[in-house]
Amino acid sequence: MERKCIINFALMRPVIVFILRVMLGIVFVVAAYGKLLHPDVLVSTVINFNILPMELAKIFAYTLPWIEMIAGIMLIAGFGIRGASFAIGLLLVSFIIAIGINMHRGISMECGCFDIFGMNEKVGSEILFRDILFLIVAVSLVFTKDFMLSIDTYLERKQKK
Amino acid sequence: MNLNKSWKSVFIITAAIYVISLVVGILIHAVMPQLETPDKLIVPQSYLQQISAMKTISIEDAYSDYTNNDAVFIDSRDNAEYREGHIKGAISIPYDRFQQYYPLYQKLLTKDKKIITYCHGTGCGLSVDVAKDLMAIGYTNVYVMTEGWPGWIDARLPISVGKEP
């Protein structure tokens, strides 16, 4: 009985990995889209986080949505999955540190995470928890080898032939 | 060897994503002047919506009320931040402890008195939260000083440090 369960899980694994991968990709494409629509808001949000100096904060704000967009699309398409996951993981680490610092300061501020839905999220433990969950998914993807329905796997098989 | 090779490609892809994003981000910012960020901060839409429903007051007007002793200032930031420095004479009602702190100053906050709330400046909604709490219990003469503590400091106006107003 127990053995059967293990076998089933092994069969399910690529499917779970596929779902998590595409979900993470969609989350980041959506987040990036909202940020690209309102670049000015993003700049002030990053500045309000009060961590980077003004000029660096601006550069971070210009770059951030594109990292999210490119890495998100790569995850959905299944191209360079591990690299894209690593890129997203690094972003999430920076978010977690920034949120942590501002929670420690006791400052309530706009998160600016998903501007597209007009979500007025305030930085707090829920968002910290959510980012940690995303980070766990991203890190797991970095350590995964085979990906179902992906350009990576297709190219690898073609190369072997 | 194989593993090293695969990790190498992970790092290369990550670096490529970052570099491409940096270049695209800066180029787009450079070629689209409407995205130019002014010196003054542009605040989130949700904050603008919140603040549009409130009466606001500039630092100059607030200072004129301050000198004439026409208004009570409420610091809506965290209590620890209040202790580090606040507008001289301002009372502390942290945004998340309204029920606890309001009774302490109830006598001071008569309904005919002008009340000015402030927090971390433009984009900070804590002062709006406290102003809303006050309006909910019948205060009408409530103003939000949007430039907040940073604006007050920049103007080098009187401040006080410690737990006393």
Coordinates of C-alpha atoms in Angstrom, one line a residue:
Chain A
M1 CA 0.0 0.0 0.0
E2 CA 2.7 2.4 1.1
R3 CA 4.8 1.4 -1.9
K4 CA 1.9 2.2 -4.3
C5 CA 1.7 5.7 -2.7
I6 CA 5.4 6.4 -3.4
I7 CA 5.0 5.3 -7.0
N8 CA 2.0 7.5 -7.5
F9 CA 3.8 10.4 -6.0
A10 CA 6.8 9.8 -8.3
L11 CA 4.4 9.8 -11.3
M12 CA 2.7 13.0 -10.1
R13 CA 6.0 14.8 -9.4
P14 CA 6.6 16.2 -12.9
V15 CA 3.0 17.4 -13.1
I16 CA 3.3 19.2 -9.7
V17 CA 6.6 20.7 -10.9
F18 CA 4.9 21.8 -14.1
I19 CA 2.0 23.4 -12.3
L20 CA 4.2 25.2 -9.8
R21 CA 6.5 26.4 -12.5
V22 CA 3.7 27.9 -14.7
M23 CA 2.0 29.4 -11.7
L24 CA 5.2 31.1 -10.5
G25 CA 5.7 32.4 -14.1
I26 CA 2.1 33.8 -14.3
V27 CA 2.4 35.4 -10.9
F28 CA 5.6 37.3 -12.0
V29 CA 4.3 38.2 -15.4
V30 CA 1.2 39.7 -13.8
A31 CA 3.2 41.5 -11.2
A32 CA 5.5 42.9 -13.9
Y33 CA 2.6 44.0 -16.1
G34 CA 1.2 46.1 -13.3
K35 CA 4.5 47.7 -12.5
L36 CA 5.2 48.5 -16.2
L37 CA 1.8 50.3 -16.4
H38 CA 2.8 52.6 -13.6
P39 CA 6.5 53.1 -13.6
D40 CA 6.3 56.3 -11.7
V41 CA 4.4 54.7 -8.8
L42 CA 7.0 51.9 -8.7
V43 CA 9.8 54.4 -8.4
S44 CA 8.3 56.1 -5.5
T45 CA 7.4 52.8 -3.9
V46 CA 11.0 51.7 -4.1
I47 CA 12.2 55.0 -2.7
N48 CA 9.6 54.8 0.1
F49 CA 11.1 51.5 1.1
N50 CA 14.0 53.6 2.3
I51 CA 16.7 51.1 1.7
L52 CA 18.5 52.1 -1.5
P53 CA 19.9 55.6 -2.1
M54 CA 17.7 57.6 -4.5
E55 CA 19.6 57.0 -7.7
L56 CA 20.0 53.2 -7.1
A57 CA 16.4 53.0 -6.1
K58 CA 15.4 54.5 -9.5
I59 CA 17.6 52.0 -11.4
F60 CA 16.2 49.1 -9.4
A61 CA 12.7 50.3 -10.2
Y62 CA 13.4 50.6 -13.9
T63 CA 15.0 47.1 -14.0
L64 CA 12.7 45.1 -11.6
P65 CA 9.6 44.7 -13.8
W66 CA 11.7 43.5 -16.8
I67 CA 13.4 40.9 -14.7
E68 CA 10.0 39.7 -13.5
M69 CA 8.6 39.8 -17.0
I70 CA 11.5 38.0 -18.8
A71 CA 12.0 35.4 -16.0
G72 CA 8.2 34.8 -15.8
I73 CA 7.8 34.3 -19.5
M74 CA 10.8 31.9 -19.5
L75 CA 9.2 29.9 -16.7
I76 CA 5.9 29.6 -18.6
A77 CA 7.7 28.7 -21.8
G78 CA 10.0 26.4 -20.1
F79 CA 13.2 27.9 -21.4
G80 CA 16.2 28.3 -19.1
I81 CA 13.9 27.3 -16.2
R82 CA 16.6 26.9 -13.6
G83 CA 18.3 30.2 -14.5
A84 CA 15.0 32.0 -14.5
S85 CA 14.1 30.5 -11.2
F86 CA 17.4 31.6 -9.7
A87 CA 16.8 35.1 -11.0
I88 CA 13.4 35.2 -9.4
G89 CA 14.8 33.6 -6.2
L90 CA 17.4 36.5 -5.9
L91 CA 14.6 39.0 -6.4
L92 CA 12.5 37.4 -3.7
V93 CA 15.4 37.4 -1.3
S94 CA 15.8 41.2 -1.8
F95 CA 12.0 41.6 -1.3
I96 CA 12.1 39.6 1.9
I97 CA 15.0 41.6 3.3
A98 CA 13.3 44.9 2.3
I99 CA 10.0 43.9 3.9
G100 CA 11.7 42.5 6.9
I101 CA 13.7 45.7 7.5
N102 CA 10.5 47.9 7.2
M103 CA 8.5 45.6 9.5
H104 CA 11.3 45.9 12.0
R105 CA 11.1 49.7 11.6
G106 CA 7.4 49.4 12.3
I107 CA 6.5 51.3 9.2
S108 CA 3.3 50.6 7.4
M109 CA 3.7 51.3 3.7
E110 CA 2.5 50.4 0.3
C111 CA 3.8 47.0 -0.9
G112 CA 3.5 47.9 -4.6
C113 CA 3.5 44.1 -5.3
F114 CA 0.5 43.8 -7.6
D115 CA -0.5 47.2 -8.7
I116 CA -2.5 46.0 -11.6
F117 CA -5.4 44.9 -9.4
G118 CA -5.4 48.2 -7.5
M119 CA -4.6 46.1 -4.5
N120 CA -3.8 48.4 -1.6
E121 CA -1.5 45.9 0.1
K122 CA 0.4 47.1 3.1
V123 CA 3.8 45.6 3.8
G124 CA 3.4 43.0 6.6
S125 CA 3.8 39.4 7.7
E126 CA 1.3 38.0 5.2
I127 CA 3.3 39.4 2.3
L128 CA 6.5 38.2 3.9
F129 CA 5.0 34.7 4.2
R130 CA 3.8 34.8 0.6
D131 CA 7.3 35.8 -0.7
I132 CA 8.9 33.0 1.4
L133 CA 6.5 30.5 -0.2
F134 CA 7.4 31.8 -3.7
L135 CA 11.1 31.6 -2.7
I136 CA 10.6 27.9 -1.7
V137 CA 9.1 27.2 -5.1
A138 CA 11.8 29.1 -6.9
V139 CA 14.6 27.3 -5.0
S140 CA 13.0 23.9 -5.6
L141 CA 12.9 24.6 -9.4
V142 CA 16.6 25.6 -9.4
F143 CA 17.3 22.1 -8.0
T144 CA 15.0 20.2 -10.4
K145 CA 16.4 18.4 -13.4
D146 CA 13.6 17.3 -15.7
F147 CA 10.7 19.6 -16.7
M148 CA 7.6 18.4 -18.3
L149 CA 6.3 20.3 -21.4
S150 CA 9.3 22.6 -21.6
I151 CA 11.6 23.9 -24.3
D152 CA 14.5 22.9 -22.1
T153 CA 13.6 19.2 -22.1
Y154 CA 12.9 19.4 -25.9
L155 CA 16.3 20.8 -26.6
E156 CA 18.0 18.3 -24.3
R157 CA 16.4 15.4 -26.1
K158 CA 17.2 16.8 -29.5
Q159 CA 20.8 17.2 -28.4
K160 CA 21.0 13.6 -27.2
K161 CA 19.7 12.3 -30.5
Chain B
M1 CA 32.0 18.1 -14.4
N2 CA 28.5 17.8 -15.9
L3 CA 26.9 19.3 -12.7
N4 CA 29.4 22.2 -12.7
K5 CA 28.5 22.8 -16.4
S6 CA 24.8 22.9 -15.6
W7 CA 25.3 25.3 -12.7
K8 CA 27.4 27.5 -14.9
S9 CA 24.5 27.8 -17.4
V10 CA 22.1 28.6 -14.5
F11 CA 24.3 31.6 -13.5
I12 CA 24.8 32.7 -17.1
I13 CA 21.1 32.7 -17.7
T14 CA 20.4 34.6 -14.5
A15 CA 23.1 37.2 -15.2
A16 CA 21.7 37.5 -18.8
I17 CA 18.2 38.2 -17.5
Y18 CA 19.5 40.9 -15.1
V19 CA 21.7 42.6 -17.7
I20 CA 19.0 42.6 -20.4
S21 CA 16.4 43.9 -17.9
L22 CA 18.8 46.6 -16.8
V23 CA 19.5 47.7 -20.3
V24 CA 15.8 47.5 -21.4
G25 CA 14.7 49.3 -18.3
I26 CA 17.1 52.2 -18.6
L27 CA 16.6 52.5 -22.4
I28 CA 12.9 52.6 -22.1
H29 CA 13.1 55.2 -19.4
A30 CA 15.5 57.2 -21.6
V31 CA 13.4 57.2 -24.8
M32 CA 10.0 57.7 -23.1
P33 CA 10.0 61.1 -21.6
Q34 CA 6.5 60.7 -20.1
L35 CA 8.0 58.2 -17.8
E36 CA 10.5 60.7 -16.5
T37 CA 10.2 60.9 -12.7
P38 CA 10.0 64.4 -11.4
D39 CA 12.1 65.4 -8.4
K40 CA 9.0 65.3 -6.3
L41 CA 7.8 61.8 -5.5
I42 CA 4.8 60.5 -7.3
V43 CA 2.7 58.6 -4.9
P44 CA 0.7 55.4 -5.3
Q45 CA -2.8 55.7 -6.9
S46 CA -4.4 54.1 -3.8
Y47 CA -2.8 56.8 -1.6
L48 CA -4.0 59.6 -3.9
Q49 CA -7.5 58.2 -3.7
Q50 CA -7.3 58.1 0.1
I51 CA -5.9 61.5 0.4
S52 CA -8.3 63.1 -2.1
A53 CA -11.1 62.4 0.4
M54 CA -9.2 64.3 3.2
K55 CA -8.5 67.9 3.9
T56 CA -4.8 68.5 3.6
I57 CA -2.5 71.2 4.8
S58 CA 0.9 72.4 3.7
I59 CA 3.9 72.7 6.0
E60 CA 3.7 76.6 5.7
D61 CA 0.1 76.7 6.7
A62 CA 0.6 74.1 9.4
Y63 CA 3.5 76.1 10.8
S64 CA 1.4 79.3 10.8
D65 CA -1.3 77.4 12.9
Y66 CA 1.5 76.1 15.1
T67 CA 2.9 79.5 15.9
N68 CA -0.6 80.9 16.5
N69 CA -1.4 77.9 18.7
D70 CA -4.4 77.2 16.6
A71 CA -4.0 73.5 16.1
V72 CA -3.2 70.2 17.8
F73 CA -0.6 68.1 16.0
I74 CA -1.0 64.3 16.1
D75 CA 2.0 62.1 15.3
S76 CA 0.5 58.9 13.8
R77 CA 3.8 57.0 13.5
D78 CA 5.1 54.3 15.7
N79 CA 5.6 55.2 19.3
A80 CA 9.3 54.5 19.1
E81 CA 9.7 56.8 16.2
Y82 CA 7.8 59.5 18.1
R83 CA 10.3 59.2 20.9
E84 CA 13.2 59.6 18.5
G85 CA 11.8 62.9 17.4
H86 CA 8.5 64.6 16.7
I87 CA 7.0 68.1 16.1
K88 CA 7.3 70.0 19.3
G89 CA 4.1 69.8 21.2
A90 CA 2.6 67.0 19.0
I91 CA 0.8 64.2 20.7
S92 CA 1.4 60.5 19.8
I93 CA -1.5 58.5 18.5
P94 CA 0.0 55.6 16.6
Y95 CA -2.2 54.6 13.6
D96 CA -2.7 51.1 14.9
R97 CA -3.4 52.0 18.6
F98 CA -6.1 54.6 18.2
Q99 CA -8.4 53.1 20.7
Q100 CA -5.7 52.9 23.3
Y101 CA -4.2 56.4 22.8
Y102 CA -7.2 58.5 21.9
P103 CA -8.7 58.5 25.5
L104 CA -5.4 59.9 26.9
Y105 CA -5.7 63.0 24.8
Q106 CA -9.5 63.3 24.6
K107 CA -9.6 66.4 26.7
L108 CA -7.1 68.1 24.5
L109 CA -8.9 67.2 21.3
T110 CA -12.1 69.3 21.5
K111 CA -14.3 69.1 18.5
D112 CA -13.9 72.8 17.6
K113 CA -10.1 72.5 17.6
K114 CA -8.2 72.2 14.4
I115 CA -6.4 68.9 14.3
I116 CA -3.4 68.2 12.1
T117 CA -2.1 64.6 11.6
Y118 CA 1.2 63.6 10.1
C119 CA 3.5 60.6 9.5
H120 CA 6.4 59.7 7.2
G121 CA 5.5 62.2 4.5
T122 CA 4.2 61.8 1.0
G123 CA 2.9 58.3 0.3
C124 CA 2.5 57.5 4.0
G125 CA -1.1 56.6 4.8
L126 CA -0.8 56.4 8.6
S127 CA -1.9 60.0 9.1
V128 CA -4.9 59.3 6.9
D129 CA -5.8 56.3 9.0
V130 CA -5.8 58.4 12.2
A131 CA -7.7 61.3 10.5
K132 CA -10.3 58.8 9.4
D133 CA -10.6 57.4 12.9
L134 CA -11.1 60.9 14.3
M135 CA -13.7 61.8 11.6
A136 CA -15.6 58.5 12.4
I137 CA -16.2 59.8 15.9
G138 CA -17.4 63.2 14.9
Y139 CA -14.3 65.4 14.4
T140 CA -14.7 67.6 11.3
N141 CA -11.8 70.0 11.6
V142 CA -9.1 67.4 10.8
Y143 CA -6.3 68.0 8.3
V144 CA -3.5 65.7 7.0
M145 CA -0.1 67.3 6.7
T146 CA 1.0 65.3 3.7
E147 CA 4.6 66.3 3.7
G148 CA 4.8 64.9 7.2
W149 CA 7.8 64.6 9.5
P150 CA 10.4 64.7 6.6
G151 CA 8.9 68.0 5.4
W152 CA 8.9 69.5 8.9
I153 CA 12.5 68.5 9.4
D154 CA 13.5 69.9 6.0
A155 CA 12.0 73.2 6.9
R156 CA 14.0 73.1 10.1
L157 CA 10.9 73.8 12.3
P158 CA 10.7 73.1 16.0
I159 CA 11.0 69.5 17.1
S160 CA 11.2 67.6 20.4
V161 CA 12.8 64.3 21.3
G162 CA 11.5 61.9 23.9
K163 CA 8.1 60.7 25.1
E164 CA 6.9 64.1 26.2
P165 CA 5.0 66.3 23.6

